[in-house]
Amino acid sequence: MLIHVILAGPLSRYGNGCRELSVEGEKGWQVADLISHLKIPEMSYSFVSIGGRKVEEHRPLSEGVVVTVFPPVSGG
Amino acid sequence: MGLKFVQENCIGCKLCELACSASHEEMFNPRLGRLRVGSHYENKDLKIEGHVCILCGSCVRACPTDAIALEDGRLHYTREDCINCGVCVDVCPQSVIVQKEEDVGICDLCEGDPWCVKSCPHGALMLKGGTSA
Amino acid sequence: MMGYQNKVLRVNLSSKSWSTEPLNMTWAKKYIGGKGLGIKYLYEELAPHTDPFSPENKLIFMTAPLTGTTVPCSGKLAIISRSPATGTILDCSIGGHIASEIKFAGYDAVIIEGALDEPGVLKIEDDHITFLPADDLWGKGSHETETALIEAHGKDMKVISIGPAGENLSTMACINSDYYRQAGRGGIGSVMGSKKLKGFLVKGTGGVQVHSIQEAITRINEIMRSDTLTDDNLWAYTDGTAMLVEMSHNTGILPTHNFQDGTFGAYQGIDSEAMKKARSGKKACGSCALGCGNFTKTGRGAVEGPEYETLALCGSSCGIGELDAVVKFNDLCDDMGLDTISVGNTTAFAMELTEKGIKDFGLRFGDVESYLKVPELIARKEGIGMELGLGTRELAKRYGGEDFAMQVKGLEFPGYEPRGSWGMGLAYATSDRGACHMRAWPVAVEAYGDVDAFTVEGKAQLVMEMQNSNAVKFSLILCDFWAAGEEAMAEVLNLITGADYTAEELLAIGERVVNIARAFNIREGFTGTHDTLPNRIFNDALKSGATAGKKIPREDFDRMLAEYYHLRGWTAEGIISDEKTAVLEL
């Protein structure tokens, strides 16, 4: 199934420099599977959102979903 | 060969000036660095400037005692021959020669591994013929 | 210990005289520099109950041993005084390039005492100190002032200035430098205004000497590569703080319509993607490897920023989703010398009072044209600005709406909804200068991380640890955008000073700093009753997104606060116990 990924901030490094990319995922994938597939280390992201809302790692993914991955931040 | 300043990558942090002065003068003093960079606002616009030694040889030609030589792709400074006349400081088109109390500060590319290039966080300084950090 | 200049410049504006003295190294060993050492100096030198606007109040500009070196993110200056907005201790932090310049001029600190008879500017050129008249600058914006001073005195002068807001003693007045950098909160700019000090100029031709400099620069460079330029810090370079707009919206903590909600439908008009389309350049403070500054140009104007706090409090909280409007508002605040956090909050409060029919200020959520008039009116104390400039607490006393005057101790909320990050509620309530996100920032692990945001369990411990860590970080001084742990902090501090601090010792110093700030406040009459939150947080549930239905039950907050006092070794009334005082060696 096709998953659209947005890699925020410095995480575009895990998309070969692209902030937005599409990934061919497997049926039954959860958010955590997508993260491993992209080879993003645990320490390198803070949370993931779908539809403008933070989701848990075990959230299942569906065809055409848009997933945004955010880096950790230390202040604002 | 020589240093190249990549303006679009410079954020004006001046880590290069501080590292240069530290490695050559045993203290952190940007005015003693053999390069000048900075970002400032002028007329509500952001200006980024960088001046590095471009190996033009003006100082070599101007020095009355041949205290500065250009060899092996970099400048060599012989302190014992320097009479501290300051002519090199004046002729440098980049204004990166440092006038000190008893002698001058010349960019010698840190003998091949420039501190400024190493210190730059985002690749605004490169050693041509080499790579940026 | 190396890294220090071992010299303090003390300036008396009343007598237009100055002197230098050695830095108190006994205190420096216990407080390092920056926030901690500055508060210690003020605690010892200021009489209790000193009127913040009197000549007896002091303005302490404090650097630290790391200032003026290649330690990444070390280019900030601490500014300490007694706050006109809250009456508490006030330590602010300003970036740009002024901190390093003070060190290069040969000083660890500049202490300003007394007051001028007429508006003036102080010029510091190494050891040449001059008092210059500034009648021609008084009344002018900070930007025009900085330009005029640079034109008159040279491009290599670094400038600090106040705008009309500080001159008019606004409790929201800030101090500016490098055009777009501020020491923002608590009315610090009006302390300068009360001293008729329009600004000061610094030029320093000297240097900073450190322990074993060749070893230091080698190891520091390695640390920069391995510890600073990493995924968890580079958001500051790639996006800047604007990235937090989408992160806060996604987690339901983006202040919207005066904290009535935690998500803002139009957030994509003011998020980091919107900012990148208008980005004109990047700028760093001195010695900063990250460079969070974004120079942004839109149809309405240009500004370095807006930072997240401004996008939240002057954007979503006011119902404004247009970047160019926020840019204009930001530029006006910077030029007038106003804290965007307090101005934004007060504007949103006035919008809610208007819409609820409590008091008509002619302001409405989302109405750009009336909103853009606010900064200048506040700065010059004209029209509605006369009342808005009083801040949310005073406005609420006059007209009502106390439950939704979003402030603690008289300082307005920063841009994180505590009902979506309960530890943040404790952080706001217990911060030394009023509601502040810089003392502890549990948002990083609660809203943006894996720690359960909707419980008070473990939050007292979390907030205490974060406060201790940030307190020592701001005493070294390091910018918190480098998420340096205590081990890294100890290593760089030891490389510069030649000392042998351990991570544990640094955290103990952090605890000491938090407590000296607390002691200052207790001496001014603050107790645990002041460590609270507006009733909106306890009574009103958020409406949408990830935090729909959330509020903090009062009993839970009380429990969290009681646990915090217990962990800190304070009494149930929030006073430092005698046992704790003995141990801390304040």
Short mmCIF file of C-alpha atoms in Angstrom, two decimals, chain C residues 102-502:
data_model
loop_
_atom_site.label_atom_id
_atom_site.label_comp_id
_atom_site.label_asym_id
_atom_site.label_seq_id
_atom_site.Cartn_x
_atom_site.Cartn_y
_atom_site.Cartn_z
CA ILE C 102 31.47 42.43 26.84
CA LYS C 103 34.00 39.63 27.49
CA PHE C 104 36.33 40.94 24.76
CA ALA C 105 36.13 44.39 26.36
CA GLY C 106 37.58 42.72 29.45
CA TYR C 107 34.57 42.28 31.73
CA ASP C 108 32.63 39.38 33.17
CA ALA C 109 29.78 41.68 34.08
CA VAL C 110 28.49 45.23 33.85
CA ILE C 111 26.43 46.39 36.84
CA ILE C 112 24.32 49.50 36.26
CA GLU C 113 23.24 51.46 39.33
CA GLY C 114 21.45 54.75 39.93
CA ALA C 115 19.71 56.75 37.24
CA LEU C 116 20.56 59.53 34.79
CA ASP C 117 18.91 62.96 35.04
CA GLU C 118 18.55 63.17 31.27
CA PRO C 119 18.32 60.45 28.61
CA GLY C 120 21.74 59.06 27.86
CA VAL C 121 23.74 56.29 26.28
CA LEU C 122 26.72 54.53 27.87
CA LYS C 123 29.70 53.74 25.66
CA ILE C 124 32.16 51.03 26.69
CA GLU C 125 35.29 50.69 24.56
CA ASP C 126 37.59 48.34 26.46
CA ASP C 127 38.47 50.44 29.50
CA HIS C 128 37.21 53.75 28.10
CA ILE C 129 33.82 54.52 29.52
CA THR C 130 31.82 57.53 28.29
CA PHE C 131 28.38 58.93 29.05
CA LEU C 132 26.74 60.43 26.00
CA PRO C 133 23.54 62.47 25.75
CA ALA C 134 20.60 60.82 24.01
CA ASP C 135 17.87 63.46 23.87
CA ASP C 136 17.78 63.07 20.10
CA LEU C 137 17.17 59.35 20.42
CA TRP C 138 14.60 59.40 23.23
CA GLY C 139 11.19 58.57 21.79
CA LYS C 140 12.64 56.76 18.80
CA GLY C 141 12.16 53.11 18.00
CA SER C 142 14.84 50.63 18.85
CA HIS C 143 15.71 50.01 15.19
CA GLU C 144 16.25 53.67 14.38
CA THR C 145 18.26 54.00 17.60
CA GLU C 146 20.54 51.09 16.79
CA THR C 147 21.12 52.38 13.26
CA ALA C 148 21.91 55.90 14.51
CA LEU C 149 24.35 54.63 17.12
CA ILE C 150 26.18 52.40 14.64
CA GLU C 151 26.38 55.24 12.12
CA ALA C 152 27.77 57.59 14.76
CA HIS C 153 30.15 55.19 16.47
CA GLY C 154 31.11 52.56 13.94
CA LYS C 155 30.02 49.17 12.65
CA ASP C 156 32.07 47.28 15.18
CA MET C 157 30.05 48.61 18.11
CA LYS C 158 27.55 46.18 19.50
CA VAL C 159 24.40 47.89 20.66
CA ILE C 160 21.80 47.36 23.37
CA SER C 161 18.77 49.64 23.31
CA ILE C 162 15.23 50.16 24.50
CA GLY C 163 12.29 51.48 22.53
CA PRO C 164 9.50 53.87 23.56
CA ALA C 165 7.89 51.09 25.64
CA GLY C 166 10.85 51.00 28.03
CA GLU C 167 11.03 54.78 28.13
CA ASN C 168 7.36 54.88 29.15
CA LEU C 169 7.90 52.27 31.86
CA SER C 170 5.68 49.64 30.28
CA THR C 171 5.72 46.40 32.31
CA MET C 172 5.94 44.60 28.96
CA ALA C 173 9.04 46.46 27.78
CA CYS C 174 12.01 44.45 26.55
CA ILE C 175 15.68 45.16 25.86
CA ASN C 176 16.88 44.82 22.25
CA SER C 177 20.14 44.02 20.51
CA ASP C 178 21.22 43.21 16.96
CA TYR C 179 17.89 44.66 15.83
CA TYR C 180 15.81 41.56 16.37
CA ARG C 181 17.10 39.89 19.52
CA GLN C 182 15.39 40.59 22.82
CA ALA C 183 15.68 40.11 26.52
CA GLY C 184 11.93 39.86 26.60
CA ARG C 185 10.10 39.31 29.78
CA GLY C 186 8.98 40.88 33.00
CA GLY C 187 9.43 44.50 31.97
CA ILE C 188 13.25 44.41 31.97
CA GLY C 189 13.28 47.19 29.37
CA SER C 190 11.45 49.56 31.67
CA VAL C 191 14.12 49.16 34.37
CA MET C 192 16.49 50.63 31.80
CA GLY C 193 13.88 53.25 30.94
CA SER C 194 13.51 54.27 34.59
CA LYS C 195 17.25 54.92 34.58
CA LYS C 196 16.86 57.06 31.43
CA LEU C 197 19.40 54.77 29.81
CA LYS C 198 18.42 54.60 26.15
CA GLY C 199 21.14 52.11 25.38
CA PHE C 200 24.71 51.12 25.61
CA LEU C 201 27.46 50.42 23.11
CA VAL C 202 30.27 47.96 23.58
CA LYS C 203 33.46 47.43 21.66
CA GLY C 204 36.03 44.99 22.95
CA THR C 205 39.42 44.43 21.35
CA GLY C 206 40.73 41.90 23.84
CA GLY C 207 40.28 38.17 24.15
CA VAL C 208 39.30 35.32 26.42
CA GLN C 209 41.98 33.03 27.76
CA VAL C 210 41.15 29.51 28.72
CA HIS C 211 42.78 26.46 30.17
CA SER C 212 44.87 24.51 27.65
CA ILE C 213 43.44 26.20 24.58
CA GLN C 214 44.78 23.88 21.86
CA GLU C 215 43.31 20.84 23.60
CA ALA C 216 40.14 22.81 24.25
CA ILE C 217 39.47 23.81 20.64
CA THR C 218 40.20 20.30 19.39
CA ARG C 219 37.87 18.59 21.80
CA ILE C 220 35.19 21.30 21.53
CA ASN C 221 35.16 20.91 17.74
CA GLU C 222 34.61 17.16 18.16
CA ILE C 223 31.78 17.83 20.59
CA MET C 224 30.17 20.24 18.13
CA ARG C 225 30.14 17.55 15.43
CA SER C 226 29.05 14.66 17.65
CA ASP C 227 26.74 16.38 20.11
CA THR C 228 25.45 19.68 18.71
CA LEU C 229 24.97 19.12 14.96
CA THR C 230 22.66 16.17 15.53
CA ASP C 231 19.06 15.27 14.67
CA ASP C 232 17.77 16.45 18.03
CA ASN C 233 19.24 19.95 17.68
CA LEU C 234 19.28 20.63 13.93
CA TRP C 235 15.54 21.47 13.87
CA ALA C 236 16.77 24.92 15.00
CA TYR C 237 18.88 25.25 11.85
CA THR C 238 16.53 23.72 9.30
CA ASP C 239 13.30 25.24 10.56
CA GLY C 240 13.79 27.40 13.61
CA THR C 241 11.21 27.57 16.36
CA ALA C 242 8.32 27.92 13.90
CA MET C 243 8.36 24.12 13.62
CA LEU C 244 6.66 24.06 17.00
CA VAL C 245 3.48 25.54 15.49
CA GLU C 246 2.61 22.31 13.71
CA MET C 247 3.93 20.22 16.58
CA SER C 248 1.73 22.07 19.08
CA HIS C 249 -1.33 21.97 16.84
CA ASN C 250 -0.86 18.22 16.34
CA THR C 251 -0.65 17.63 20.08
CA GLY C 252 -3.47 20.01 21.00
CA ILE C 253 -1.35 22.52 22.93
CA LEU C 254 -1.35 25.47 20.52
CA PRO C 255 -2.88 28.44 22.40
CA THR C 256 -5.98 29.46 20.44
CA HIS C 257 -8.35 32.38 21.12
CA ASN C 258 -6.84 33.22 24.49
CA PHE C 259 -6.33 29.61 25.52
CA GLN C 260 -9.93 28.65 24.85
CA ASP C 261 -8.69 25.80 22.69
CA GLY C 262 -5.50 23.90 21.82
CA THR C 263 -5.80 23.57 18.03
CA PHE C 264 -6.06 26.34 15.46
CA GLY C 265 -7.72 25.66 12.13
CA ALA C 266 -5.59 28.16 10.23
CA TYR C 267 -2.27 26.99 11.70
CA GLN C 268 -0.79 26.29 8.27
CA GLY C 269 -0.79 29.99 7.56
CA ILE C 270 1.78 30.53 10.32
CA ASP C 271 3.75 27.27 10.51
CA SER C 272 7.34 26.60 9.49
CA GLU C 273 6.37 25.69 5.93
CA ALA C 274 4.66 29.07 5.55
CA MET C 275 7.75 30.71 7.04
CA LYS C 276 10.13 28.92 4.70
CA LYS C 277 8.27 30.33 1.69
CA ALA C 278 9.01 33.80 3.03
CA ARG C 279 12.53 33.08 4.27
CA SER C 280 15.16 35.52 3.15
CA GLY C 281 18.19 34.42 5.19
CA LYS C 282 19.53 32.66 8.26
CA LYS C 283 21.32 34.27 11.19
CA ALA C 284 23.15 32.98 14.25
CA CYS C 285 24.07 34.48 17.58
CA GLY C 286 27.76 34.62 18.45
CA SER C 287 29.41 31.19 18.60
CA CYS C 288 26.20 29.40 17.68
CA ALA C 289 26.53 26.33 15.47
CA LEU C 290 22.78 26.04 14.96
CA GLY C 291 21.66 29.46 13.74
CA CYS C 292 17.94 29.44 14.53
CA GLY C 293 17.33 32.98 13.27
CA ASN C 294 15.15 33.19 10.13
CA PHE C 295 15.01 36.54 8.37
CA THR C 296 11.48 36.62 6.97
CA LYS C 297 10.11 39.00 4.35
CA THR C 298 6.42 39.37 3.55
CA GLY C 299 4.18 41.95 1.93
CA ARG C 300 3.72 43.77 5.23
CA GLY C 301 7.34 43.88 6.33
CA ALA C 302 10.42 41.99 7.41
CA VAL C 303 11.65 40.64 10.70
CA GLU C 304 14.12 38.10 12.08
CA GLY C 305 11.48 35.70 13.28
CA PRO C 306 8.68 35.37 14.12
CA GLU C 307 9.65 32.86 16.79
CA TYR C 308 7.20 30.22 17.98
CA GLU C 309 6.13 32.24 21.01
CA THR C 310 5.15 35.12 18.73
CA LEU C 311 3.40 32.83 16.21
CA ALA C 312 1.42 31.31 19.09
CA LEU C 313 0.59 34.29 21.30
CA CYS C 314 0.34 36.91 18.57
CA GLY C 315 -0.95 34.42 15.98
CA SER C 316 -3.19 31.53 16.98
CA SER C 317 -4.10 32.93 20.38
CA CYS C 318 -5.35 36.12 18.68
CA GLY C 319 -7.04 34.10 15.95
CA ILE C 320 -4.63 35.48 13.37
CA GLY C 321 -3.58 32.91 10.76
CA GLU C 322 -1.85 35.24 8.34
CA LEU C 323 1.93 35.22 8.48
CA ASP C 324 2.35 38.71 7.08
CA ALA C 325 0.15 40.13 9.84
CA VAL C 326 2.16 38.36 12.54
CA VAL C 327 5.42 39.52 10.90
CA LYS C 328 4.19 43.10 10.98
CA PHE C 329 3.02 42.80 14.60
CA ASN C 330 6.40 41.26 15.53
CA ASP C 331 8.35 44.02 13.80
CA LEU C 332 6.28 46.66 15.60
CA CYS C 333 6.85 45.00 18.98
CA ASP C 334 10.61 44.71 18.33
CA ASP C 335 10.89 48.34 17.28
CA MET C 336 8.73 49.61 20.15
CA GLY C 337 10.71 47.37 22.49
CA LEU C 338 7.88 45.13 23.66
CA ASP C 339 7.65 41.49 24.75
CA THR C 340 5.57 39.71 22.09
CA ILE C 341 4.47 37.05 24.61
CA SER C 342 2.88 39.51 27.03
CA VAL C 343 1.56 41.82 24.31
CA GLY C 344 0.02 38.91 22.39
CA ASN C 345 -1.57 37.47 25.52
CA THR C 346 -2.97 40.81 26.61
CA THR C 347 -4.35 41.46 23.13
CA ALA C 348 -6.07 38.06 23.12
CA PHE C 349 -7.46 38.69 26.59
CA ALA C 350 -8.84 42.03 25.42
CA MET C 351 -10.35 40.26 22.39
CA GLU C 352 -12.15 37.83 24.68
CA LEU C 353 -13.35 40.61 26.98
CA THR C 354 -14.70 42.44 23.93
CA GLU C 355 -16.42 39.41 22.43
CA LYS C 356 -17.95 38.41 25.76
CA GLY C 357 -19.34 41.93 26.17
CA ILE C 358 -17.39 42.52 29.38
CA LYS C 359 -15.40 45.50 28.09
CA ASP C 360 -15.23 46.73 24.53
CA PHE C 361 -11.66 47.33 23.42
CA GLY C 362 -12.64 47.25 19.76
CA LEU C 363 -10.55 44.09 19.27
CA ARG C 364 -11.83 40.80 17.91
CA PHE C 365 -10.20 37.42 17.31
CA GLY C 366 -8.93 37.38 13.74
CA ASP C 367 -9.44 41.10 13.07
CA VAL C 368 -6.07 42.11 11.65
CA GLU C 369 -6.38 45.86 11.29
CA SER C 370 -7.35 46.64 14.89
CA TYR C 371 -4.78 44.09 16.15
CA LEU C 372 -1.92 45.76 14.26
CA LYS C 373 -2.55 49.03 16.08
CA VAL C 374 -1.92 47.52 19.52
CA PRO C 375 1.90 47.50 19.88
CA GLU C 376 2.34 51.20 19.21
CA LEU C 377 -0.62 52.13 21.43
CA ILE C 378 0.81 50.11 24.31
CA ALA C 379 4.34 51.47 23.83
CA ARG C 380 3.24 55.06 23.76
CA LYS C 381 0.44 54.63 26.35
CA GLU C 382 -2.17 56.00 23.97
CA GLY C 383 -5.81 55.05 23.42
CA ILE C 384 -6.58 51.49 24.48
CA GLY C 385 -2.82 51.06 24.95
CA MET C 386 -3.05 52.89 28.28
CA GLU C 387 -5.09 50.05 29.72
CA LEU C 388 -3.78 47.12 27.67
CA GLY C 389 -0.29 48.03 28.83
CA LEU C 390 -1.29 47.14 32.38
CA GLY C 391 -1.24 43.46 31.48
CA THR C 392 -3.81 40.73 31.94
CA ARG C 393 -3.75 40.58 35.75
CA GLU C 394 -4.43 44.30 36.22
CA LEU C 395 -6.97 44.40 33.39
CA ALA C 396 -8.83 41.53 35.03
CA LYS C 397 -8.83 43.36 38.37
CA ARG C 398 -10.45 46.34 36.64
CA TYR C 399 -12.98 44.62 34.46
CA GLY C 400 -13.26 40.97 35.44
CA GLY C 401 -12.28 37.82 33.59
CA GLU C 402 -9.74 36.77 36.22
CA ASP C 403 -10.41 33.13 35.44
CA PHE C 404 -9.10 33.58 31.91
CA ALA C 405 -6.36 36.16 32.50
CA MET C 406 -3.63 33.72 31.51
CA GLN C 407 -0.79 34.73 33.80
CA VAL C 408 1.08 33.65 36.90
CA LYS C 409 2.33 36.28 39.39
CA GLY C 410 1.59 38.94 36.77
CA LEU C 411 3.62 37.42 33.90
CA GLU C 412 1.63 36.15 30.94
CA PHE C 413 1.63 32.53 29.71
CA PRO C 414 4.04 31.38 27.00
CA GLY C 415 2.80 29.32 24.04
CA TYR C 416 2.07 25.89 25.55
CA GLU C 417 -1.35 24.87 26.76
CA PRO C 418 -0.85 23.27 30.20
CA ARG C 419 -4.09 21.27 29.99
CA GLY C 420 -2.27 19.34 27.24
CA SER C 421 0.97 18.96 29.20
CA TRP C 422 0.18 18.84 32.91
CA GLY C 423 3.78 19.07 34.04
CA MET C 424 3.93 22.39 32.18
CA GLY C 425 1.23 23.64 34.54
CA LEU C 426 3.54 22.99 37.49
CA ALA C 427 6.41 24.59 35.59
CA TYR C 428 4.41 27.78 35.01
CA ALA C 429 3.19 27.91 38.61
CA THR C 430 6.62 27.46 40.19
CA SER C 431 8.85 29.39 37.78
CA ASP C 432 10.84 32.10 39.56
CA ARG C 433 9.70 35.00 37.38
CA GLY C 434 6.05 34.14 36.74
CA ALA C 435 4.64 31.96 33.92
CA CYS C 436 7.69 30.93 31.96
CA HIS C 437 8.70 28.01 29.71
CA MET C 438 12.42 28.52 30.11
CA ARG C 439 12.81 27.18 33.62
CA ALA C 440 11.38 23.77 32.85
CA TRP C 441 9.90 22.54 29.57
CA PRO C 442 8.09 19.21 30.13
CA VAL C 443 6.38 19.69 26.76
CA ALA C 444 9.42 18.04 25.17
CA VAL C 445 8.65 14.71 26.81
CA GLU C 446 4.91 15.04 27.53
CA ALA C 447 3.11 16.54 24.51
CA TYR C 448 5.93 15.87 22.05
CA GLY C 449 7.11 12.61 23.62
CA ASP C 450 6.04 9.42 25.32
CA VAL C 451 5.40 10.59 28.86
CA ASP C 452 1.68 10.62 29.67
CA ALA C 453 0.68 14.28 29.42
CA PHE C 454 -2.61 13.89 31.31
CA THR C 455 -1.46 12.81 34.71
CA VAL C 456 0.42 14.49 37.55
CA GLU C 457 2.27 11.30 38.49
CA GLY C 458 6.02 11.79 38.35
CA LYS C 459 5.69 15.39 37.18
CA ALA C 460 7.03 17.00 40.36
CA GLN C 461 10.26 15.06 39.93
CA LEU C 462 10.39 15.84 36.21
CA VAL C 463 9.87 19.58 36.65
CA MET C 464 12.38 19.78 39.50
CA GLU C 465 15.06 18.01 37.45
CA MET C 466 14.42 20.17 34.39
CA GLN C 467 14.54 23.36 36.49
CA ASN C 468 17.86 22.34 38.05
CA SER C 469 19.32 21.44 34.67
CA ASN C 470 18.23 24.63 32.93
CA ALA C 471 19.32 26.76 35.89
CA VAL C 472 22.90 25.56 35.60
CA LYS C 473 22.76 25.63 31.78
CA PHE C 474 21.81 29.32 31.90
CA SER C 475 24.67 29.93 34.35
CA LEU C 476 27.40 28.52 32.06
CA ILE C 477 25.83 30.11 29.72
CA LEU C 478 24.50 27.80 27.01
CA CYS C 479 21.44 28.28 24.85
CA ASP C 480 18.86 25.59 25.51
CA PHE C 481 18.56 24.85 21.79
CA TRP C 482 21.63 22.70 22.24
CA ALA C 483 20.09 19.88 24.26
CA ALA C 484 23.37 19.37 26.08
CA GLY C 485 23.19 16.95 28.99
CA GLU C 486 25.02 17.52 32.24
CA GLU C 487 27.98 15.37 31.15
CA ALA C 488 28.56 17.51 28.06
CA MET C 489 28.08 20.68 30.12
CA ALA C 490 30.65 19.54 32.66
CA GLU C 491 33.12 18.59 29.95
CA VAL C 492 33.00 21.93 28.13
CA LEU C 493 33.05 23.90 31.38
CA ASN C 494 36.13 21.99 32.55
CA LEU C 495 37.87 22.39 29.17
CA ILE C 496 37.45 26.16 29.40
CA THR C 497 38.07 26.74 33.10
CA GLY C 498 40.47 23.94 33.95
CA ALA C 499 38.19 22.97 36.84
CA ASP C 500 36.92 19.45 37.46
CA TYR C 501 33.18 19.78 37.94
CA THR C 502 31.22 16.54 37.71
#
